[in-house]
CSV table of C-alpha atoms and ligand atoms in Angstrom, one decimal:
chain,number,residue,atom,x,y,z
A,1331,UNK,CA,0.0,0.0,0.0
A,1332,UNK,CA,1.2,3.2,-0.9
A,1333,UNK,CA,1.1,6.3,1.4
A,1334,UNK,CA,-1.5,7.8,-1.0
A,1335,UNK,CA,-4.3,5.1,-0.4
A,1336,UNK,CA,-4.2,4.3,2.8
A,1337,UNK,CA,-6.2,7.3,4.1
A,1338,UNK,CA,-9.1,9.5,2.0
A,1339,UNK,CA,-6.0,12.8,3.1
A,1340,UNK,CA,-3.4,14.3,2.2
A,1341,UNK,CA,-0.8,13.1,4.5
A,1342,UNK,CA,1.5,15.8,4.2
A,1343,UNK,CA,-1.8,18.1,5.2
A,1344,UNK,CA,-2.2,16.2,8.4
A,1345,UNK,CA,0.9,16.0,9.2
A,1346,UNK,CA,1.2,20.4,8.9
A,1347,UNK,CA,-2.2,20.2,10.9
A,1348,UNK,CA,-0.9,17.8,13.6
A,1349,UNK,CA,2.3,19.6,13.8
A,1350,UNK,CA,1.2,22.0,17.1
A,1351,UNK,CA,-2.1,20.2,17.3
A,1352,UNK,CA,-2.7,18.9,21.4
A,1353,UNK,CA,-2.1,14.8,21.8
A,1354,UNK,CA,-5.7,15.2,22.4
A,1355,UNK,CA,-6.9,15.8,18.9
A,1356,UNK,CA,-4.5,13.6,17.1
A,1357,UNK,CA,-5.9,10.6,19.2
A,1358,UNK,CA,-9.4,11.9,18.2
A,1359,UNK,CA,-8.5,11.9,15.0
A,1360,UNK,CA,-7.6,8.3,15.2
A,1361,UNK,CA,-10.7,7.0,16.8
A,1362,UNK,CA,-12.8,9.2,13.8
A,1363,UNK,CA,-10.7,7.8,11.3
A,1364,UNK,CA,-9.9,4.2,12.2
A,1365,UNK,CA,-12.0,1.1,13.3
A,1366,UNK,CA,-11.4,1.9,17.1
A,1367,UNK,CA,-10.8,-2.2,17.7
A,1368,UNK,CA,-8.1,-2.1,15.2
A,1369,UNK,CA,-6.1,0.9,16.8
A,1370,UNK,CA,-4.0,0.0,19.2
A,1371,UNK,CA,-1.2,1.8,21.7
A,1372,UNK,CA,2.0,0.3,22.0
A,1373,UNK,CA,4.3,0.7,25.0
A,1374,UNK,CA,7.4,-0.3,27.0
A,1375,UNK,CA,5.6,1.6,30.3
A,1376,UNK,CA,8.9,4.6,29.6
A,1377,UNK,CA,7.8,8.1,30.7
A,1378,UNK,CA,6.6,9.0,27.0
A,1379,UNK,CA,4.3,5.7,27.7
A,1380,UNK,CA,2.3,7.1,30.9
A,1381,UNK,CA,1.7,10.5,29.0
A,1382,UNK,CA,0.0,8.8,26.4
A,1383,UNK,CA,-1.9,6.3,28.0
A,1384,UNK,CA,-3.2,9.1,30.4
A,1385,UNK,CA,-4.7,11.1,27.0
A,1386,UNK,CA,-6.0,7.7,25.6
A,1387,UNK,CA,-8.1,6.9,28.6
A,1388,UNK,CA,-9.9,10.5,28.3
A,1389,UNK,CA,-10.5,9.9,24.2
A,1390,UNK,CA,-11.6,6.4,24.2
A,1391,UNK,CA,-11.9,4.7,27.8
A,1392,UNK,CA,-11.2,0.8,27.1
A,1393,UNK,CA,-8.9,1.1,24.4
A,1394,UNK,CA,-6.4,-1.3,23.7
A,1395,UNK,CA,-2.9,-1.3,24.7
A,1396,UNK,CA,-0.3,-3.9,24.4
A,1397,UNK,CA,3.6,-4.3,25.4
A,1398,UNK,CA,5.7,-6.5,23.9
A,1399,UNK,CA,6.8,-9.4,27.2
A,1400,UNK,CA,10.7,-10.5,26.3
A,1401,UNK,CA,10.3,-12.3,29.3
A,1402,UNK,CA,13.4,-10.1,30.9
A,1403,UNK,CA,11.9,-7.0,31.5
A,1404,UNK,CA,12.8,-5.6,35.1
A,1405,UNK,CA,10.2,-6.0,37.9
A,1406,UNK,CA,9.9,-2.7,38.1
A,1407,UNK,CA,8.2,-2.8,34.3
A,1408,UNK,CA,6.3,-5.3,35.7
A,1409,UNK,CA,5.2,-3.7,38.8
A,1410,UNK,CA,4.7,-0.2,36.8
A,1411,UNK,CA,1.8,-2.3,34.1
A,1412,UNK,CA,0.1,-3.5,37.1
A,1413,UNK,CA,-0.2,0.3,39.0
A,1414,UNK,CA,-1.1,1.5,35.4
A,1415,UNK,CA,-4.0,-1.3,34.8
A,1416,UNK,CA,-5.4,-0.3,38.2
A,1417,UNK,CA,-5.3,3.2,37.3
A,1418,UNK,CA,-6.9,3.9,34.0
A,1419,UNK,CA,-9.5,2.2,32.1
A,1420,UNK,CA,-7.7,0.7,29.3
A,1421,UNK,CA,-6.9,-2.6,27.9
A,1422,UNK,CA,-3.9,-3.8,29.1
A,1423,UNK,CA,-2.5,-6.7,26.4
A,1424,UNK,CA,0.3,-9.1,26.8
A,1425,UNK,CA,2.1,-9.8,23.3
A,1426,UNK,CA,5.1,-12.6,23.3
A,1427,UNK,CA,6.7,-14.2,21.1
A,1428,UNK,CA,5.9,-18.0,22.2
A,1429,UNK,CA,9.2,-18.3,22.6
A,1430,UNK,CA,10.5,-19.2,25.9
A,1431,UNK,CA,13.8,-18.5,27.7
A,1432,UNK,CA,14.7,-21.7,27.4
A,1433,UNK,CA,13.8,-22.3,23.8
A,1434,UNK,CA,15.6,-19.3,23.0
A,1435,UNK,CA,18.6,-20.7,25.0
A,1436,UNK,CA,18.8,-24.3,23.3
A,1437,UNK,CA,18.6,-23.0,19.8
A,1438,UNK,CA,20.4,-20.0,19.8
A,1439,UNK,CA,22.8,-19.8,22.6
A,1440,UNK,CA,22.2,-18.8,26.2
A,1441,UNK,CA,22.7,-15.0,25.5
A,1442,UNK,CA,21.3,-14.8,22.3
A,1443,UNK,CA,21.3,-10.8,24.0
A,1444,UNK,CA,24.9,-10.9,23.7
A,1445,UNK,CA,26.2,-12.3,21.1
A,1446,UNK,CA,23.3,-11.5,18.2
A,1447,UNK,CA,21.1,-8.3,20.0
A,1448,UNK,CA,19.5,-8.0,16.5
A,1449,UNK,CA,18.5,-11.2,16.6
A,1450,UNK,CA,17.3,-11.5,19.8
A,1451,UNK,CA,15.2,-8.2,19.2
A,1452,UNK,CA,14.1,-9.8,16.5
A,1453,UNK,CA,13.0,-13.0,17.7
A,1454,UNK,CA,11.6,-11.5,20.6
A,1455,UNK,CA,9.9,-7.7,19.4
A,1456,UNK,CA,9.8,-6.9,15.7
A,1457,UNK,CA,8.5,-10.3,15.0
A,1458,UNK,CA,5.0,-10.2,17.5
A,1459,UNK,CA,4.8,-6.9,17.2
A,1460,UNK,CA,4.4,-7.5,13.6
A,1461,UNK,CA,2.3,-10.6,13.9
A,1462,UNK,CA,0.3,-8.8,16.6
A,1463,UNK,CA,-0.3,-5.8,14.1
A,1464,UNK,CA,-1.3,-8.4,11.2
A,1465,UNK,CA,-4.7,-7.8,11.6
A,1466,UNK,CA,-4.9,-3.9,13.4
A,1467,UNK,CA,-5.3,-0.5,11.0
A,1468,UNK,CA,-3.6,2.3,13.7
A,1469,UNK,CA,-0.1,1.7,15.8
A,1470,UNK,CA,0.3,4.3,18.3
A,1471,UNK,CA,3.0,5.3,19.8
A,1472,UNK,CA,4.8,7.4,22.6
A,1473,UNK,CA,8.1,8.1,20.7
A,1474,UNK,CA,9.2,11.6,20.5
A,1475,UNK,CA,12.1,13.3,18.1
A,1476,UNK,CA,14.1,14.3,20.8
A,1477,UNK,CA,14.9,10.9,22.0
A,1478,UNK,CA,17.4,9.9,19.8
A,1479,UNK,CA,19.0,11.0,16.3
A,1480,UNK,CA,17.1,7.5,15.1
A,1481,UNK,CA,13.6,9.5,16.0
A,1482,UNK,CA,14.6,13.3,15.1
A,1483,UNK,CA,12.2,13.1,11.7
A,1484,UNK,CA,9.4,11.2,12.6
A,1485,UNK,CA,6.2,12.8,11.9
A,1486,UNK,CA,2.7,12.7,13.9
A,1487,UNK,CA,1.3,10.5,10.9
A,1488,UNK,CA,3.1,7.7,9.2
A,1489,UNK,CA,3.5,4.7,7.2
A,1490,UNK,CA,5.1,1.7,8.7
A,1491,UNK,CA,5.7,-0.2,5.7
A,1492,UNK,CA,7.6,-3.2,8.4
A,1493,UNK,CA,4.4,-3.4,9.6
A,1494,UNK,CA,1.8,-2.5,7.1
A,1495,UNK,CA,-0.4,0.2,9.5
A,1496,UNK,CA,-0.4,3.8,10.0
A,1497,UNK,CA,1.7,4.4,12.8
A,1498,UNK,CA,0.5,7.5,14.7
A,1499,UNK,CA,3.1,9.4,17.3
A,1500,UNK,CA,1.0,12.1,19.2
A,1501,UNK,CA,3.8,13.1,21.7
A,1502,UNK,CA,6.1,12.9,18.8
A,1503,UNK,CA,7.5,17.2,19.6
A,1504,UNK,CA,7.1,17.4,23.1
A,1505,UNK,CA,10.4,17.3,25.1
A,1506,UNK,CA,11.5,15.3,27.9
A,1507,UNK,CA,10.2,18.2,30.4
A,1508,UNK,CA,7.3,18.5,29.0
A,1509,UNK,CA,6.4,14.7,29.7
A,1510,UNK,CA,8.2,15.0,33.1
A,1511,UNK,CA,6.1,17.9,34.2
A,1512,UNK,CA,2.7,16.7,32.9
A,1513,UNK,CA,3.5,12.9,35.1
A,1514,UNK,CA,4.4,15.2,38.2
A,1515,UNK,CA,1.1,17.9,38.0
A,1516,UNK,CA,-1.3,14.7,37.1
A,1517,UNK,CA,0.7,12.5,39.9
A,1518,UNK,CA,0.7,9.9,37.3
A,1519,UNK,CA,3.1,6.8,38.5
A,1520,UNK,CA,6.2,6.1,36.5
A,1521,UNK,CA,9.2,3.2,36.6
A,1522,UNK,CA,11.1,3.7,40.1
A,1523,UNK,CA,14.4,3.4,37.8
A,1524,UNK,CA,13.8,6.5,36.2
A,1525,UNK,CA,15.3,8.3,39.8
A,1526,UNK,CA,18.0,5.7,39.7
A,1527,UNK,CA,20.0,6.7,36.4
A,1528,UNK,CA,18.1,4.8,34.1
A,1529,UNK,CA,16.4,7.4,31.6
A,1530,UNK,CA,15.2,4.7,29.0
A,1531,UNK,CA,14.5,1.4,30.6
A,1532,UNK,CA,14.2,-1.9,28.2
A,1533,UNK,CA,15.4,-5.1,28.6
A,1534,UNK,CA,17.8,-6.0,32.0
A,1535,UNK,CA,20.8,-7.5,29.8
A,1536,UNK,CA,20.5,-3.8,27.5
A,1537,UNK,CA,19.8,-1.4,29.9
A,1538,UNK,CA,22.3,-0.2,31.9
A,1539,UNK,CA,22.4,2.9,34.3
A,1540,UNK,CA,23.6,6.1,32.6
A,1541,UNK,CA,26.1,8.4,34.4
A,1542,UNK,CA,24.8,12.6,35.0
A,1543,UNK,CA,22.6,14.0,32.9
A,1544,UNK,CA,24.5,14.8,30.2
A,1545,UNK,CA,24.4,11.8,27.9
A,1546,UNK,CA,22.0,10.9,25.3
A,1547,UNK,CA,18.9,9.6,26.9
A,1548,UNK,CA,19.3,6.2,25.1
A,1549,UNK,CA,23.1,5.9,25.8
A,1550,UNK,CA,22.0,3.1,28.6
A,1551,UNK,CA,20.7,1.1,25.8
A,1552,UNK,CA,22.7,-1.9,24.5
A,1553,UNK,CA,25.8,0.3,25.7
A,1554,UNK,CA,28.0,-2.2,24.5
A,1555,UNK,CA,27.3,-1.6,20.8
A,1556,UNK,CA,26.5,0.7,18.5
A,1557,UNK,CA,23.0,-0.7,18.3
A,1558,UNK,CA,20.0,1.7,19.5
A,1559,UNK,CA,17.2,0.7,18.0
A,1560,UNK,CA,15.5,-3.2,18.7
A,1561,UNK,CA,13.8,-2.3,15.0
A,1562,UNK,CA,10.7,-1.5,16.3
A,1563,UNK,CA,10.8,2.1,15.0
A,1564,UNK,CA,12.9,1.4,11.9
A,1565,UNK,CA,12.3,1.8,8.5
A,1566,UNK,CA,12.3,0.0,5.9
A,1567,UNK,CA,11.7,-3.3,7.1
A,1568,UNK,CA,14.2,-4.6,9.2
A,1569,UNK,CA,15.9,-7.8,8.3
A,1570,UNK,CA,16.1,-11.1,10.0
A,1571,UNK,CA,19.0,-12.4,11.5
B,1843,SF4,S1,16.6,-5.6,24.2
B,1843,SF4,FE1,18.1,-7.2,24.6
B,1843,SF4,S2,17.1,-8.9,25.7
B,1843,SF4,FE2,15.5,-7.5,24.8
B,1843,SF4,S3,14.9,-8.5,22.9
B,1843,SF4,FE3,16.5,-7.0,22.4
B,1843,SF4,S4,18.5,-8.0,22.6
B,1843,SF4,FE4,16.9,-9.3,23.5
């Protein structure tokens, strides 16, 4: 599908219109424009995460979001999705890849995480997610351009070709204060780790702590390597292996 059918509008248009437009709207633009069943939030419960989910509980109460379970998230994560179910009326959805730890271990190698990251990510996020999506219209998304170089064009309004759905980022220009003020004013909770030195938090064998404040937000991701995307967010498709 190209980016010219798979919307009646001029995506450059909404894009210009979305630009300075509130979360608020673009997520009501959504709901208007897509089957509300088949658009669905993604998160890793990150700061960007709890903003978002805050604004989709007050357009569409019940909506679905999902995370993407490695099976080595910290307990913290863990702990955060169960504060986050209690608190808002959303849909909560567990995707994995049916793969367990042990599976994993046997075929590839006990640290698959090590030795082959891509292919861990792969086996264990860009694959569900993109079974998970087969059959959704509308991915949404916390990510924000000032997260990392890898994010600094994304628009409010895309085409994930990966993926084959319109992949919608309505926090895409606010700033890391921004988010950080709105959690603090509404009270909203966040991951403990976040106080700890651990501005983006992923899987425990990527995510390290990160010292000051001075380093790119990401840098405690897979710090070993130059790698800073799993491939969730990356375009064109990302390849196997
Ligand atoms: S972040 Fe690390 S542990 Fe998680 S899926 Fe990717 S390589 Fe595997």
């Amino acid at each position: 599908m190209s980016t010219t059918t798979w919307i009646d509008e001029d995506v450059a248009a909404i894009n210009a219109r979305f630009e300075s437009a509130h979360p608020r709207a673009v997520l009501t633009w959504v709901f208007e424009t897509f089957e509300p069943k088949k658009a669905v939030m993604g998160t890793g419960f990150g700061a960007s995460g709890v903003v978002l989910m805050h604004f989709l509980e007050q357009v569409k109460p019940g909506a679905t979001v999902f995370y993407l379970d490695t099976d080595v998230l910290f307990p913290e994560t863990y702990n955060l999705r169960d504060q986050l179910a209690a608190r808002f009326d959303l849909n909560i959805v567990r995707v994995h890849s049916g793969l367990s730890l042990d599976e994993q271990a046997k075929d590839y190698g006990e640290k698959l995480w090590n030795d082959d990251p891509d292919q861990c990510c792969f086996l264990r996020k860009v694959q569900p997610l993109r079974e998970y999506l087969v059959d959704k219209s509308a991915w949404l998304t916390a990510i924000r351009r000032d997260q990392s170089p890898t994010r600094a064009n994304a628009d409010p309004v895309e085409w994930s070709e990966a993926n084959d759905v319109v992949k919608v980022n309505p926090l895409v220009t606010w700033t890391e204060t921004e988010i950080w003020d709105h959690i603090n004013h509404y009270n909203l909770p966040y991951n403990p780790l976040h106080d700890e030195g651990y501005p983006s938090i992923g899987c425990m064998p990527c995510t390290e702590q990160v010292e000051g404040e001075a380093e790119d937000p990401r840098a405690g991701r897979w710090s070993d390597s130059e790698k800073k995307e799993c491939g969730l967010h990356l375009e064109p498709e990302p390849t196997e292996g």
